[in-house]
Each structure stands twice: as C-alpha cells, then as structure tokens.
Amino acid sequence: MNEVARARGAKGADGAEKQSIFARLVTFFRQVIAEFRKVQRPTRSELWSMFLTVIAFLLIVMAFVFVLDTAFTKSVFWIFG
C-alpha cells in the first residue's frame, strides 16, 4: 500500500488501522517536501522576460480601459449635457 492510501486511513490487506493524526501530518509534510523538490524554478533571464511580459500586458489593458473610460465619459456628457 502506498503512502497516500495509508495517510487517508485506508485499510490494507493486512487489516491495518487508520494512522494517528501525527503520522498523517508527517506523511503530508514529507509529500509536500517531495513535490517542492520537483519544482523547476525559472532562471534570472526567464524571470525577467516573464516580468516584462506581464508589465507590457498591464500597460495594454490600462490603455484600453483608459480609452473606453474616456469615450464613455464624453458620450455621457454629450447625451446628458
């Protein structure tokens, strides 16, 4: 039986009972650490590239919202005077 099944308290073929809360917490944190070791962190150049992409996208969205806001404001003042 694997760690996940044991952590969830499933009974195995040998009829083992549910683990204690502390054993399940230890298993959980071991699995978290194992997953963190699999994470591939971006290099400095990749991080900089992603940062600039996000900033450029934000500037484009801000410009689009500014244009819409200005157009709606002018049209409301034109209609209601």
CSV table of C-alpha atoms in Angstrom, one decimal:
chain,number,residue,atom,x,y,z
A,1,MET,CA,0.0,0.0,0.0
A,2,ASN,CA,1.4,3.4,-0.9
A,3,GLU,CA,1.8,6.4,1.5
A,4,VAL,CA,-1.3,8.2,0.2
A,5,ALA,CA,-3.6,5.3,0.9
A,6,ARG,CA,-2.1,4.9,4.3
A,7,ALA,CA,-2.3,8.6,5.1
A,8,ARG,CA,-6.0,8.6,4.1
A,9,GLY,CA,-6.6,5.8,6.6
A,10,ALA,CA,-7.5,3.0,4.2
A,11,LYS,CA,-7.2,-0.5,5.5
A,12,GLY,CA,-4.7,-2.6,3.7
A,13,ALA,CA,-4.8,-6.4,3.0
A,14,ASP,CA,-3.4,-6.9,6.5
A,15,GLY,CA,-6.3,-5.0,8.1
A,16,ALA,CA,-4.1,-2.2,9.5
A,17,GLU,CA,-6.0,0.5,11.3
A,18,LYS,CA,-6.0,4.2,10.5
A,19,GLN,CA,-2.8,6.1,11.3
A,20,SER,CA,-2.7,8.7,14.0
A,21,ILE,CA,-3.1,12.4,13.2
A,22,PHE,CA,0.7,12.9,13.8
A,23,ALA,CA,1.7,10.1,11.5
A,24,ARG,CA,-0.6,11.6,8.8
A,25,LEU,CA,0.9,15.1,9.3
A,26,VAL,CA,4.4,13.7,9.0
A,27,THR,CA,3.4,11.9,5.8
A,28,PHE,CA,1.7,15.1,4.4
A,29,PHE,CA,4.8,17.2,5.0
A,30,ARG,CA,7.1,14.6,3.5
A,31,GLN,CA,4.9,14.6,0.4
A,32,VAL,CA,5.0,18.4,0.3
A,33,ILE,CA,8.8,18.5,0.5
A,34,ALA,CA,9.0,15.8,-2.2
A,35,GLU,CA,6.8,17.9,-4.5
A,36,PHE,CA,8.8,21.1,-3.8
A,37,ARG,CA,11.9,19.2,-4.9
A,38,LYS,CA,10.3,18.6,-8.3
A,39,VAL,CA,9.6,22.3,-8.9
A,40,GLN,CA,11.8,23.8,-11.6
A,41,ARG,CA,12.5,27.4,-10.8
A,42,PRO,CA,12.9,29.9,-13.6
A,43,THR,CA,16.4,31.3,-14.4
A,44,ARG,CA,17.0,35.0,-13.9
A,45,SER,CA,16.6,35.7,-17.6
A,46,GLU,CA,13.3,33.8,-17.8
A,47,LEU,CA,12.0,35.6,-14.8
A,48,TRP,CA,12.9,39.0,-16.2
A,49,SER,CA,11.3,38.0,-19.5
A,50,MET,CA,8.1,37.0,-17.8
A,51,PHE,CA,8.1,40.1,-15.7
A,52,LEU,CA,8.4,42.3,-18.8
A,53,THR,CA,5.6,40.4,-20.5
A,54,VAL,CA,3.3,41.0,-17.5
A,55,ILE,CA,4.1,44.7,-17.4
A,56,ALA,CA,3.5,45.1,-21.2
A,57,PHE,CA,0.2,43.3,-20.9
A,58,LEU,CA,-0.9,45.5,-18.0
A,59,LEU,CA,0.1,48.7,-19.9
A,60,ILE,CA,-2.0,47.5,-22.9
A,61,VAL,CA,-5.0,46.7,-20.7
A,62,MET,CA,-4.6,50.1,-18.9
A,63,ALA,CA,-4.6,51.9,-22.2
A,64,PHE,CA,-7.7,50.0,-23.4
A,65,VAL,CA,-9.6,50.8,-20.2
A,66,PHE,CA,-8.5,54.5,-20.4
A,67,VAL,CA,-9.8,54.8,-24.0
A,68,LEU,CA,-13.1,53.1,-23.1
A,69,ASP,CA,-13.5,55.3,-19.9
A,70,THR,CA,-12.8,58.5,-21.9
A,71,ALA,CA,-15.2,57.5,-24.7
A,72,PHE,CA,-18.0,56.7,-22.2
A,73,THR,CA,-17.4,59.8,-20.2
A,74,LYS,CA,-17.5,62.0,-23.3
A,75,SER,CA,-20.6,60.3,-24.6
A,76,VAL,CA,-22.4,60.6,-21.2
A,77,PHE,CA,-21.6,64.3,-21.1
A,78,TRP,CA,-22.7,64.7,-24.7
A,79,ILE,CA,-26.1,62.9,-24.1
A,80,PHE,CA,-26.9,64.4,-20.7
A,81,GLY,CA,-25.1,67.7,-21.3
